Amino acid sequence: PSGPSERFPVAVVDAILKDVLGSYLREQPYEPARCRDMAKDIAEVIKARVKDLRIPRYKIVVVTHIGQLNDQSMQIGSRCLWDPASDTFSSYVFKNASLFALANVFAVYFE
């Protein structure tokens, strides 16, 4: 099977994640209801910006988490079946004084 004609631009997507999370959350205090809505909004914005790159034949999945920063730890794991030769991901963690946010973009090549 032939792979993608164009590699998924991980560094460009990393920059999008950093920009979107920073601009939405820089001054945002942790409020559970608001952060739940923002996690959804941020995922939509990231997905739209990645799709604007017009990378052919990649299925884009965006997952965001926002939580309170409160002297506790949290581990988030994710697994999926994919082809390491063509599929990839981008990930970024943002923190301010009261919250943390994690955004993952999974790029799965469509034959």
GROMACS .gro file of C-alpha atoms in nm:
model
  111
    1PRO     CA    1   0.000   0.000   0.000
    2SER     CA    2   0.125   0.346  -0.081
    3GLY     CA    3   0.158   0.593   0.202
    4PRO     CA    4   0.068   0.959   0.218
    5SER     CA    5   0.209   1.187  -0.051
    6GLU     CA    6   0.248   1.455   0.215
    7ARG     CA    7   0.359   1.399   0.575
    8PHE     CA    8   0.136   1.530   0.850
    9PRO     CA    9   0.298   1.858   0.971
   10VAL     CA   10   0.335   1.781   1.342
   11ALA     CA   11   0.536   2.098   1.420
   12VAL     CA   12   0.274   2.321   1.255
   13VAL     CA   13  -0.005   2.147   1.448
   14ASP     CA   14   0.195   2.177   1.773
   15ALA     CA   15   0.206   2.555   1.712
   16ILE     CA   16  -0.172   2.562   1.655
   17LEU     CA   17  -0.231   2.380   1.985
   18LYS     CA   18  -0.003   2.620   2.172
   19ASP     CA   19  -0.171   2.924   2.016
   20VAL     CA   20  -0.531   2.809   2.070
   21LEU     CA   21  -0.485   2.687   2.428
   22GLY     CA   22  -0.289   2.998   2.524
   23SER     CA   23  -0.532   3.244   2.371
   24TYR     CA   24  -0.842   3.078   2.518
   25LEU     CA   25  -0.708   2.994   2.863
   26ARG     CA   26  -0.429   3.238   2.955
   27GLU     CA   27  -0.646   3.444   3.195
   28GLN     CA   28  -0.920   3.185   3.254
   29PRO     CA   29  -0.984   3.078   3.615
   30TYR     CA   30  -1.095   2.720   3.672
   31GLU     CA   31  -1.475   2.697   3.677
   32PRO     CA   32  -1.609   2.344   3.610
   33ALA     CA   33  -1.912   2.429   3.394
   34ARG     CA   34  -1.730   2.695   3.193
   35CYS     CA   35  -1.425   2.475   3.142
   36ARG     CA   36  -1.642   2.186   3.023
   37ASP     CA   37  -1.788   2.412   2.752
   38MET     CA   38  -1.447   2.556   2.670
   39ALA     CA   39  -1.294   2.210   2.625
   40LYS     CA   40  -1.554   2.142   2.355
   41ASP     CA   41  -1.511   2.485   2.192
   42ILE     CA   42  -1.132   2.457   2.194
   43ALA     CA   43  -1.149   2.111   2.032
   44GLU     CA   44  -1.373   2.252   1.755
   45VAL     CA   45  -1.139   2.548   1.693
   46ILE     CA   46  -0.832   2.321   1.681
   47LYS     CA   47  -1.005   2.082   1.442
   48ALA     CA   48  -1.109   2.369   1.212
   49ARG     CA   49  -0.757   2.515   1.210
   50VAL     CA   50  -0.598   2.177   1.136
   51LYS     CA   51  -0.851   2.112   0.856
   52ASP     CA   52  -0.763   2.456   0.712
   53LEU     CA   53  -0.414   2.317   0.647
   54ARG     CA   54  -0.578   2.096   0.381
   55ILE     CA   55  -0.361   1.791   0.441
   56PRO     CA   56  -0.501   1.529   0.204
   57ARG     CA   57  -0.646   1.199   0.323
   58TYR     CA   58  -0.602   1.237   0.699
   59LYS     CA   59  -0.886   1.179   0.944
   60ILE     CA   60  -0.844   1.427   1.230
   61VAL     CA   61  -0.954   1.348   1.587
   62VAL     CA   62  -0.915   1.615   1.857
   63VAL     CA   63  -0.944   1.539   2.229
   64THR     CA   64  -0.912   1.809   2.496
   65HIS     CA   65  -0.909   1.789   2.876
   66ILE     CA   66  -0.927   2.083   3.116
   67GLY     CA   67  -0.887   2.034   3.491
   68GLN     CA   68  -0.820   2.219   3.810
   69LEU     CA   69  -0.459   2.269   3.916
   70ASN     CA   70  -0.470   2.177   4.284
   71ASP     CA   71  -0.157   1.993   4.404
   72GLN     CA   72  -0.273   1.661   4.265
   73SER     CA   73  -0.149   1.455   3.975
   74MET     CA   74  -0.338   1.307   3.687
   75GLN     CA   75  -0.240   1.055   3.425
   76ILE     CA   76  -0.417   1.042   3.091
   77GLY     CA   77  -0.350   0.758   2.852
   78SER     CA   78  -0.485   0.699   2.505
   79ARG     CA   79  -0.452   0.407   2.269
   80CYS     CA   80  -0.569   0.330   1.921
   81LEU     CA   81  -0.480   0.101   1.635
   82TRP     CA   82  -0.282   0.272   1.365
   83ASP     CA   83   0.000   0.246   1.117
   84PRO     CA   84   0.317   0.404   1.261
   85ALA     CA   85   0.445   0.465   0.907
   86SER     CA   86   0.164   0.706   0.816
   87ASP     CA   87  -0.040   0.789   1.129
   88THR     CA   88   0.077   1.032   1.395
   89PHE     CA   89  -0.032   1.271   1.669
   90SER     CA   90   0.038   1.611   1.816
   91SER     CA   91   0.003   1.697   2.184
   92TYR     CA   92   0.036   2.007   2.401
   93VAL     CA   93  -0.011   2.080   2.773
   94PHE     CA   94  -0.101   2.430   2.894
   95LYS     CA   95  -0.106   2.553   3.255
   96ASN     CA   96  -0.201   2.880   3.420
   97ALA     CA   97  -0.243   2.966   3.788
   98SER     CA   98  -0.561   2.759   3.840
   99LEU     CA   99  -0.600   2.508   3.557
  100PHE     CA  100  -0.426   2.273   3.318
  101ALA     CA  101  -0.534   2.176   2.970
  102LEU     CA  102  -0.422   1.893   2.745
  103ALA     CA  103  -0.499   1.884   2.374
  104ASN     CA  104  -0.427   1.586   2.150
  105VAL     CA  105  -0.468   1.575   1.774
  106PHE     CA  106  -0.463   1.228   1.620
  107ALA     CA  107  -0.401   1.214   1.245
  108VAL     CA  108  -0.500   0.881   1.087
  109TYR     CA  109  -0.423   0.829   0.719
  110PHE     CA  110  -0.712   0.714   0.501
  111GLU     CA  111  -0.611   0.474   0.219
   0.00000   0.00000   0.00000
